[in-house]
Tab-separated table of C-alpha atoms in Angstrom:
chain	number	residue	atom	x	y	z
A	1	UNK	CA	-59.161	2.457	57.590
A	2	UNK	CA	-59.318	3.254	54.075
A	3	UNK	CA	-62.682	3.928	53.063
A	4	UNK	CA	-65.231	4.208	49.681
A	5	UNK	CA	-67.609	6.485	49.680
A	6	UNK	CA	-70.103	5.837	46.817
A	7	UNK	CA	-72.735	8.176	45.870
A	8	UNK	CA	-75.037	8.940	43.736
A	9	UNK	CA	-75.443	13.094	43.188
A	10	UNK	CA	-71.729	14.692	43.904
A	11	UNK	CA	-71.922	16.191	47.757
A	12	UNK	CA	-70.561	19.763	46.299
A	13	UNK	CA	-71.921	22.787	46.049
A	14	UNK	CA	-73.647	21.919	49.544
A	15	UNK	CA	-77.241	22.599	48.202
A	16	UNK	CA	-79.277	20.247	49.066
A	17	UNK	CA	-79.729	18.343	52.912
A	18	UNK	CA	-78.560	14.706	51.230
A	19	UNK	CA	-75.232	16.380	50.191
A	20	UNK	CA	-74.688	18.198	53.082
A	21	UNK	CA	-74.552	14.986	55.896
A	22	UNK	CA	-72.290	13.063	53.191
A	23	UNK	CA	-69.702	16.251	52.673
A	24	UNK	CA	-69.752	17.053	56.588
A	25	UNK	CA	-69.806	13.847	57.539
A	26	UNK	CA	-66.820	12.785	55.291
A	27	UNK	CA	-64.681	15.889	56.114
A	28	UNK	CA	-64.693	14.059	59.852
A	29	UNK	CA	-63.528	10.997	58.925
A	30	UNK	CA	-60.638	12.321	56.802
A	31	UNK	CA	-58.829	13.941	59.343
A	32	UNK	CA	-58.340	10.488	60.847
A	33	UNK	CA	-59.121	7.997	57.891
A	34	UNK	CA	-57.881	7.409	54.205
A	35	UNK	CA	-60.898	8.635	52.537
A	36	UNK	CA	-62.126	8.128	49.110
A	37	UNK	CA	-65.088	9.436	47.140
A	38	UNK	CA	-66.822	7.863	43.954
A	39	UNK	CA	-69.395	9.543	42.012
A	40	UNK	CA	-71.224	8.581	39.618
A	41	UNK	CA	-71.670	12.505	37.636
A	42	UNK	CA	-70.224	14.501	34.312
A	43	UNK	CA	-66.846	14.976	35.484
A	44	UNK	CA	-66.066	17.697	32.810
A	45	UNK	CA	-68.665	20.022	34.319
A	46	UNK	CA	-67.457	22.688	36.639
A	47	UNK	CA	-69.148	21.223	39.338
A	48	UNK	CA	-67.184	18.629	39.266
A	49	UNK	CA	-63.818	20.324	38.863
A	50	UNK	CA	-65.303	22.318	41.634
A	51	UNK	CA	-65.881	19.722	44.242
A	52	UNK	CA	-62.506	18.030	42.733
A	53	UNK	CA	-61.250	20.655	44.533
A	54	UNK	CA	-62.744	21.157	47.565
A	55	UNK	CA	-62.513	17.916	48.171
A	56	UNK	CA	-58.948	17.763	47.753
A	57	UNK	CA	-57.891	20.526	50.349
A	58	UNK	CA	-59.932	18.320	52.772
A	59	UNK	CA	-57.615	15.218	52.400
A	60	UNK	CA	-60.389	13.328	50.182
A	61	UNK	CA	-59.312	11.900	46.659
A	62	UNK	CA	-62.362	12.214	44.208
A	63	UNK	CA	-62.717	9.207	41.697
A	64	UNK	CA	-65.820	10.901	39.471
A	65	UNK	CA	-67.322	8.503	36.725
A	66	UNK	CA	-68.148	10.570	33.964
A	67	UNK	CA	-72.063	9.086	33.811
A	68	UNK	CA	-74.499	11.410	34.411
A	69	UNK	CA	-77.944	10.466	35.278
A	70	UNK	CA	-80.624	10.620	32.373
A	71	UNK	CA	-83.340	13.863	33.166
A	72	UNK	CA	-86.473	13.220	34.614
A	73	UNK	CA	-88.848	14.319	31.447
A	74	UNK	CA	-89.013	14.066	27.785
A	75	UNK	CA	-90.123	10.932	25.930
A	76	UNK	CA	-86.987	9.236	26.509
A	77	UNK	CA	-88.177	9.303	30.005
A	78	UNK	CA	-91.093	8.365	29.400
A	79	UNK	CA	-90.051	5.499	27.438
A	80	UNK	CA	-87.281	4.241	30.068
A	81	UNK	CA	-91.020	3.995	32.825
A	82	UNK	CA	-92.560	2.274	30.195
A	83	UNK	CA	-89.949	-0.381	29.241
A	84	UNK	CA	-89.956	-0.721	33.245
A	85	UNK	CA	-93.013	-1.077	34.170
A	86	UNK	CA	-93.670	-4.299	31.916
A	87	UNK	CA	-89.772	-5.897	31.607
A	88	UNK	CA	-88.232	-5.365	35.472
A	89	UNK	CA	-89.110	-7.066	38.339
A	90	UNK	CA	-86.684	-4.153	40.378
A	91	UNK	CA	-88.314	-0.590	40.664
A	92	UNK	CA	-87.060	2.294	38.480
A	93	UNK	CA	-85.234	4.397	40.423
A	94	UNK	CA	-83.254	0.911	40.930
A	95	UNK	CA	-83.094	-0.524	37.422
A	96	UNK	CA	-82.127	3.231	35.567
A	97	UNK	CA	-78.539	1.882	36.681
A	98	UNK	CA	-78.610	-1.090	36.703
A	99	UNK	CA	-77.042	-3.361	33.578
A	100	UNK	CA	-74.957	0.644	32.124
A	101	UNK	CA	-71.982	1.557	30.903
A	102	UNK	CA	-71.590	3.416	34.830
A	103	UNK	CA	-72.337	-0.368	36.287
A	104	UNK	CA	-69.470	-1.771	34.504
A	105	UNK	CA	-67.008	1.308	34.423
A	106	UNK	CA	-67.871	1.157	38.267
A	107	UNK	CA	-67.765	-2.556	38.955
A	108	UNK	CA	-64.266	-2.306	37.199
A	109	UNK	CA	-63.088	0.772	39.060
A	110	UNK	CA	-63.465	-1.544	42.441
A	111	UNK	CA	-61.717	-4.815	41.015
A	112	UNK	CA	-58.578	-2.000	40.629
A	113	UNK	CA	-59.123	-0.390	44.155
A	114	UNK	CA	-58.728	-2.454	47.287
A	115	UNK	CA	-60.740	-1.070	50.637
A	116	UNK	CA	-61.067	-1.891	54.165
A	117	UNK	CA	-64.879	-1.090	53.598
A	118	UNK	CA	-67.431	0.915	51.489
A	119	UNK	CA	-69.962	3.403	52.262
A	120	UNK	CA	-73.115	3.633	50.583
A	121	UNK	CA	-74.507	6.166	50.365
A	122	UNK	CA	-77.919	4.934	47.638
A	123	UNK	CA	-78.673	1.597	48.966
A	124	UNK	CA	-79.332	0.412	44.625
A	125	UNK	CA	-75.485	0.696	44.415
A	126	UNK	CA	-75.022	-1.951	46.818
A	127	UNK	CA	-75.641	-4.833	44.209
A	128	UNK	CA	-74.009	-3.732	42.450
A	129	UNK	CA	-70.799	-4.931	44.228
A	130	UNK	CA	-71.564	-8.575	44.338
A	131	UNK	CA	-69.351	-10.924	43.181
A	132	UNK	CA	-67.182	-7.531	42.665
A	133	UNK	CA	-65.363	-6.531	45.342
A	134	UNK	CA	-64.724	-8.966	49.210
A	135	UNK	CA	-64.929	-5.501	50.897
A	136	UNK	CA	-67.997	-5.024	54.216
A	137	UNK	CA	-70.935	-3.137	52.829
A	138	UNK	CA	-72.078	-0.208	55.002
A	139	UNK	CA	-75.562	1.017	53.699
A	140	UNK	CA	-76.304	4.600	54.460
A	141	UNK	CA	-80.211	4.860	53.823
A	142	UNK	CA	-80.992	8.548	53.591
A	143	UNK	CA	-84.249	7.025	53.707
A	144	UNK	CA	-86.843	4.072	54.006
A	145	UNK	CA	-88.301	4.277	50.369
A	146	UNK	CA	-90.850	1.787	50.756
A	147	UNK	CA	-92.113	3.697	53.859
A	148	UNK	CA	-92.066	6.950	50.826
A	149	UNK	CA	-93.809	5.345	47.721
A	150	UNK	CA	-96.171	4.291	51.084
A	151	UNK	CA	-96.900	7.473	51.905
A	152	UNK	CA	-97.019	8.623	47.808
A	153	UNK	CA	-99.791	5.881	47.270
A	154	UNK	CA	-102.165	6.297	50.556
A	155	UNK	CA	-101.868	10.592	48.977
A	156	UNK	CA	-102.724	9.653	45.479
A	157	UNK	CA	-105.874	10.169	44.088
A	158	UNK	CA	-105.632	9.165	40.641
A	159	UNK	CA	-106.448	5.644	39.660
A	160	UNK	CA	-103.822	4.772	37.349
A	161	UNK	CA	-101.305	6.643	39.514
A	162	UNK	CA	-102.228	4.631	42.298
A	163	UNK	CA	-101.557	1.403	40.781
A	164	UNK	CA	-98.153	2.542	39.710
A	165	UNK	CA	-97.420	3.494	42.606
A	166	UNK	CA	-98.253	0.360	44.656
A	167	UNK	CA	-96.253	-1.346	42.478
A	168	UNK	CA	-93.356	0.435	42.983
A	169	UNK	CA	-93.555	0.175	46.768
A	170	UNK	CA	-94.274	-3.208	46.690
A	171	UNK	CA	-91.189	-3.574	44.073
A	172	UNK	CA	-88.734	-1.301	46.615
A	173	UNK	CA	-89.844	-3.687	49.908
A	174	UNK	CA	-88.656	-6.301	47.615
A	175	UNK	CA	-85.380	-4.651	47.150
A	176	UNK	CA	-84.438	-2.750	50.323
A	177	UNK	CA	-84.853	-6.634	51.979
A	178	UNK	CA	-82.797	-8.123	50.262
A	179	UNK	CA	-80.413	-4.948	50.228
A	180	UNK	CA	-80.653	-4.596	53.958
A	181	UNK	CA	-80.499	-7.864	54.420
A	182	UNK	CA	-76.927	-8.803	52.317
A	183	UNK	CA	-75.380	-5.438	53.430
A	184	UNK	CA	-72.486	-5.501	56.479
A	185	UNK	CA	-74.462	-3.015	58.573
A	186	UNK	CA	-77.137	-0.672	57.309
A	187	UNK	CA	-76.498	3.167	58.813
A	188	UNK	CA	-80.222	4.953	59.692
A	189	UNK	CA	-80.395	8.274	59.536
A	190	UNK	CA	-83.042	8.699	62.676
A	191	UNK	CA	-84.137	5.776	65.206
A	192	UNK	CA	-87.920	5.480	63.845
A	193	UNK	CA	-86.272	4.588	60.451
A	194	UNK	CA	-83.627	1.533	62.580
A	195	UNK	CA	-86.418	0.000	64.059
A	196	UNK	CA	-88.970	0.503	60.620
A	197	UNK	CA	-86.283	-2.065	59.032
A	198	UNK	CA	-85.516	-3.810	62.132
A	199	UNK	CA	-89.271	-4.377	62.215
A	200	UNK	CA	-90.580	-4.662	58.189
A	201	UNK	CA	-86.993	-6.813	57.128
A	202	UNK	CA	-86.111	-8.405	59.924
A	203	UNK	CA	-82.451	-6.963	60.169
A	204	UNK	CA	-80.467	-6.212	63.151
A	205	UNK	CA	-77.105	-5.354	62.031
A	206	UNK	CA	-78.785	-1.726	61.976
A	207	UNK	CA	-77.244	1.581	64.056
A	208	UNK	CA	-78.045	4.466	64.124
A	209	UNK	CA	-76.372	8.567	62.776
A	210	UNK	CA	-78.528	11.190	63.054
A	211	UNK	CA	-78.317	13.453	60.611
A	212	UNK	CA	-76.519	17.364	61.715
A	213	UNK	CA	-75.555	20.878	61.262
A	214	UNK	CA	-72.263	23.233	62.084
A	215	UNK	CA	-73.305	24.139	65.408
A	216	UNK	CA	-70.621	26.898	65.292
A	217	UNK	CA	-72.041	28.002	62.062
A	218	UNK	CA	-75.498	28.444	62.419
A	219	UNK	CA	-75.124	30.056	66.801
A	220	UNK	CA	-73.690	33.107	65.422
A	221	UNK	CA	-76.004	34.113	62.888
A	222	UNK	CA	-77.507	37.794	63.351
A	223	UNK	CA	-80.510	36.814	63.022
A	224	UNK	CA	-82.849	40.321	61.334
A	225	UNK	CA	-86.286	38.955	60.912
A	226	UNK	CA	-88.103	40.284	59.004
A	227	UNK	CA	-91.932	40.746	59.807
A	228	UNK	CA	-94.755	38.365	57.831
A	229	UNK	CA	-91.463	36.329	55.954
A	230	UNK	CA	-92.326	32.482	55.761
A	231	UNK	CA	-89.476	30.659	54.422
A	232	UNK	CA	-89.140	27.401	52.981
A	233	UNK	CA	-86.342	25.508	52.589
A	234	UNK	CA	-85.053	22.718	50.974
A	235	UNK	CA	-84.013	20.769	47.205
A	236	UNK	CA	-87.500	21.892	45.280
A	237	UNK	CA	-86.677	18.778	42.224
A	238	UNK	CA	-87.733	16.510	45.414
A	239	UNK	CA	-91.159	15.229	45.111
A	240	UNK	CA	-91.758	15.048	49.074
A	241	UNK	CA	-91.189	18.901	48.852
A	242	UNK	CA	-92.992	19.442	46.094
A	243	UNK	CA	-95.916	17.956	47.266
A	244	UNK	CA	-95.790	20.140	50.568
A	245	UNK	CA	-95.485	23.121	48.371
A	246	UNK	CA	-98.503	22.448	46.395
A	247	UNK	CA	-100.424	22.241	49.872
A	248	UNK	CA	-98.235	25.340	51.157
A	249	UNK	CA	-99.558	28.004	48.011
A	250	UNK	CA	-102.774	26.732	47.225
A	251	UNK	CA	-103.937	25.764	50.504
A	252	UNK	CA	-102.404	27.647	53.695
A	253	UNK	CA	-101.037	30.470	52.221
A	254	UNK	CA	-104.801	31.801	50.906
A	255	UNK	CA	-105.377	31.400	54.898
A	256	UNK	CA	-102.297	32.434	55.795
A	257	UNK	CA	-103.181	35.653	53.801
A	258	UNK	CA	-106.427	36.286	54.569
A	259	UNK	CA	-105.166	37.240	58.069
A	260	UNK	CA	-101.986	38.727	57.940
A	261	UNK	CA	-102.028	40.360	54.601
A	262	UNK	CA	-98.328	41.906	54.446
A	263	UNK	CA	-96.917	37.871	54.918
A	264	UNK	CA	-94.838	36.665	51.829
A	265	UNK	CA	-93.489	33.437	51.454
A	266	UNK	CA	-89.923	32.892	50.588
A	267	UNK	CA	-89.077	29.308	48.782
A	268	UNK	CA	-85.684	28.332	48.565
A	269	UNK	CA	-83.960	25.427	46.854
A	270	UNK	CA	-82.333	23.576	43.735
A	271	UNK	CA	-83.681	22.700	40.587
A	272	UNK	CA	-87.246	24.457	40.711
A	273	UNK	CA	-89.872	22.984	38.664
A	274	UNK	CA	-91.585	24.586	35.898
A	275	UNK	CA	-94.688	25.168	37.367
A	276	UNK	CA	-93.636	26.831	40.487
A	277	UNK	CA	-91.390	29.227	38.614
A	278	UNK	CA	-94.517	30.247	36.942
A	279	UNK	CA	-96.941	30.384	40.352
A	280	UNK	CA	-94.284	32.234	41.561
A	281	UNK	CA	-93.718	35.111	39.201
A	282	UNK	CA	-96.839	35.218	39.419
A	283	UNK	CA	-97.462	35.861	42.192
A	284	UNK	CA	-96.485	39.353	44.398
A	285	UNK	CA	-96.813	36.576	47.723
A	286	UNK	CA	-94.216	33.963	46.606
A	287	UNK	CA	-90.692	35.046	46.026
A	288	UNK	CA	-88.509	31.951	45.038
A	289	UNK	CA	-84.590	32.165	44.437
A	290	UNK	CA	-83.385	28.701	43.046
A	291	UNK	CA	-79.893	27.322	43.260
A	292	UNK	CA	-78.227	29.877	45.723
A	293	UNK	CA	-74.403	29.364	46.787
A	294	UNK	CA	-75.232	29.613	50.696
A	295	UNK	CA	-78.603	29.497	52.203
A	296	UNK	CA	-78.001	31.702	55.479
A	297	UNK	CA	-79.164	35.376	54.589
A	298	UNK	CA	-82.648	33.205	54.287
A	299	UNK	CA	-82.629	31.708	57.650
A	300	UNK	CA	-81.308	35.521	58.617
A	301	UNK	CA	-84.550	37.307	57.618
A	302	UNK	CA	-87.534	34.638	58.419
A	303	UNK	CA	-89.606	35.157	60.737
A	304	UNK	CA	-90.008	31.545	61.068
A	305	UNK	CA	-89.740	28.481	58.485
A	306	UNK	CA	-93.234	26.399	57.687
A	307	UNK	CA	-92.533	22.360	56.326
A	308	UNK	CA	-96.198	20.825	55.889
A	309	UNK	CA	-94.434	18.018	54.693
A	310	UNK	CA	-96.848	14.721	54.149
A	311	UNK	CA	-94.788	12.023	52.565
A	312	UNK	CA	-91.365	12.285	53.875
A	313	UNK	CA	-88.717	9.211	55.605
A	314	UNK	CA	-85.312	9.643	57.418
A	315	UNK	CA	-85.210	13.079	59.187
A	316	UNK	CA	-85.078	16.722	58.803
A	317	UNK	CA	-81.650	18.567	57.671
A	318	UNK	CA	-83.017	22.229	56.955
A	319	UNK	CA	-85.768	21.359	60.666
A	320	UNK	CA	-82.376	21.251	62.254
A	321	UNK	CA	-80.523	23.980	60.536
A	322	UNK	CA	-83.891	26.181	61.345
A	323	UNK	CA	-83.581	25.334	65.406
A	324	UNK	CA	-79.831	25.540	64.868
A	325	UNK	CA	-79.874	29.297	63.095
A	326	UNK	CA	-82.875	30.199	66.189
A	327	UNK	CA	-85.958	30.385	63.288
A	328	UNK	CA	-88.713	29.354	64.573
A	329	UNK	CA	-90.440	26.133	63.258
A	330	UNK	CA	-94.084	25.584	61.715
A	331	UNK	CA	-94.499	21.994	60.596
A	332	UNK	CA	-96.502	18.367	60.903
A	333	UNK	CA	-95.656	15.989	62.416
A	334	UNK	CA	-93.861	13.522	59.277
A	335	UNK	CA	-91.783	16.777	59.608
A	336	UNK	CA	-89.818	16.180	62.373
A	337	UNK	CA	-90.226	12.970	62.535
A	338	UNK	CA	-86.856	10.688	63.902
A	339	UNK	CA	-85.800	14.021	65.587
A	340	UNK	CA	-85.605	14.699	69.293
A	341	UNK	CA	-87.498	17.112	69.120
A	342	UNK	CA	-91.076	18.323	71.160
A	343	UNK	CA	-93.322	19.515	69.339
A	344	UNK	CA	-94.566	22.605	71.830
A	345	UNK	CA	-91.437	23.170	72.792
A	346	UNK	CA	-89.261	23.152	69.928
A	347	UNK	CA	-91.261	24.018	67.414
A	348	UNK	CA	-95.709	24.302	66.766
A	349	UNK	CA	-96.876	21.112	65.231
A	350	UNK	CA	-99.673	21.576	62.902
A	351	UNK	CA	-100.592	18.682	60.653
A	352	UNK	CA	-103.613	20.109	59.067
A	353	UNK	CA	-104.222	23.397	56.192
A	354	UNK	CA	-106.274	24.761	59.345
A	355	UNK	CA	-103.926	23.758	61.792
A	356	UNK	CA	-100.812	24.970	59.643
A	357	UNK	CA	-102.642	28.430	58.761
A	358	UNK	CA	-103.510	29.341	62.646
A	359	UNK	CA	-99.771	28.736	64.038
A	360	UNK	CA	-97.937	30.776	61.446
A	361	UNK	CA	-100.306	33.774	62.097
A	362	UNK	CA	-100.026	33.438	65.635
A	363	UNK	CA	-96.211	33.077	65.443
A	364	UNK	CA	-96.090	35.767	63.480
A	365	UNK	CA	-98.337	38.190	65.443
A	366	UNK	CA	-96.297	36.845	68.062
A	367	UNK	CA	-92.417	37.104	67.427
A	368	UNK	CA	-91.756	36.758	71.166
A	369	UNK	CA	-92.832	33.648	71.944
A	370	UNK	CA	-91.682	31.887	68.471
A	371	UNK	CA	-87.857	33.232	69.312
A	372	UNK	CA	-88.132	32.029	73.685
A	373	UNK	CA	-89.180	28.279	71.219
A	374	UNK	CA	-86.743	28.731	69.430
A	375	UNK	CA	-84.111	29.345	71.432
A	376	UNK	CA	-84.589	26.452	73.102
A	377	UNK	CA	-84.488	23.883	70.140
A	378	UNK	CA	-81.681	26.092	69.177
A	379	UNK	CA	-79.684	23.847	72.907
A	380	UNK	CA	-81.158	21.164	71.504
A	381	UNK	CA	-79.005	20.789	68.581
A	382	UNK	CA	-76.086	21.664	69.747
A	383	UNK	CA	-76.382	19.037	72.787
A	384	UNK	CA	-77.036	16.529	70.198
A	385	UNK	CA	-76.575	17.168	66.479
A	386	UNK	CA	-72.693	18.204	65.720
A	387	UNK	CA	-70.683	16.545	63.148
A	388	UNK	CA	-68.013	15.387	65.182
A	389	UNK	CA	-70.096	13.573	67.024
A	390	UNK	CA	-72.289	12.051	64.604
A	391	UNK	CA	-69.142	11.182	62.480
A	392	UNK	CA	-67.977	9.205	65.795
A	393	UNK	CA	-70.850	7.178	65.363
A	394	UNK	CA	-70.420	6.394	61.542
A	395	UNK	CA	-67.130	5.688	62.028
A	396	UNK	CA	-67.885	3.212	64.657
A	397	UNK	CA	-70.601	1.384	62.257
A	398	UNK	CA	-67.525	1.370	59.633
A	399	UNK	CA	-64.893	-0.508	62.388
A	400	UNK	CA	-68.049	-2.643	62.861
A	401	UNK	CA	-68.082	-3.947	59.768
A	402	UNK	CA	-64.727	-3.971	59.240
A	403	UNK	CA	-64.147	-6.791	62.308
A	404	UNK	CA	-67.429	-8.219	61.533
A	405	UNK	CA	-66.262	-9.229	57.944
A	406	UNK	CA	-62.909	-9.907	59.802
A	407	UNK	CA	-61.319	-7.560	57.091
A	408	UNK	CA	-59.721	-4.982	60.043
A	409	UNK	CA	-58.432	-5.825	63.609
A	410	UNK	CA	-59.131	-2.092	64.340
A	411	UNK	CA	-61.569	-1.288	67.736
A	412	UNK	CA	-63.985	1.756	67.882
A	413	UNK	CA	-62.482	4.302	68.998
A	414	UNK	CA	-65.681	5.775	70.415
A	415	UNK	CA	-68.893	3.912	71.033
A	416	UNK	CA	-71.960	5.890	70.301
A	417	UNK	CA	-75.616	5.789	71.786
A	418	UNK	CA	-78.843	6.819	70.303
A	419	UNK	CA	-79.809	10.732	70.949
A	420	UNK	CA	-83.418	10.091	72.329
């Protein structure tokens, strides 16, 4: 197949879970198919040059449309938010890409290139192909955005913010209904997300391709945990992670430090907001490592990983990485949502501030028990979450889209099944 993978975020370097997933699945698919990567971003940036070279080394042709996403700060951002709230029926995250120079250039690119199938790494881009290309469209839904906005709504207490969030949530419900229904196939990253799509949006053309991990690389890591080191790993510019960090810093860590004064919170991720940098600089019990080239050293030294997510969707790639590296995990039920893990066996479940602090302290004081639990989790990850296996499931979904749209007559080489 000749596959076009369309993205809003240049997928290299792999400093976010989303980038890791997109890149590793592409590398596997490129071994058997002709792969073209199309992304929005600054084509003259050092990141774009590095990405083009890396992708080329893996037989992936790259096409960068040089239209960087507007910054989410300043007067211009406030104006765009206000204009969207008063004049558009689309969610802001969708409207920001519609009717722009990027959309025009993307449509031009789509008309000039013939592909067997479009793999869209962000739901809003699906509408940009309407009337432009006859090839089937497969949406890879890294999240069900309406679910995330619903959880924003449930955790927000400020009246004006709550009203704005509710409006965005309803707009995403309407938009996702249209986008998922009109796609040739939809790929969910977890079975709960797929079930939600079937029930909420009434679609049956949905497949599941879980998030994965480089099992061999993480399994060969040399663990040397430092006593009291609590790791938080994730994209620091993503609102659900910021919400989790506020909870961890302001409510969980004071309880932990009261019983384990030597404990230290190590935060690793890209693009930290200003408030987080200031808070880390002013606290001896917090370390912040931003935009690191490799997270492996931090996984090697962590006593455990804490994931107090209250908002989110999809599945949590960072949790899979931690288990693959034999790092004990203390997490909320939402943090493990969509993964084939069992609380109490593969990780410690903690859905309240009090239980999160209590279980962190318990595992810091009982490192062998925590390590035994992590070892069981590692075996689960090795059995189910390797990229080669997951790429086979994605390949099957793409081929089904081709067959349904009568664009190719290939038969799937391997038919995948759900993990759980």
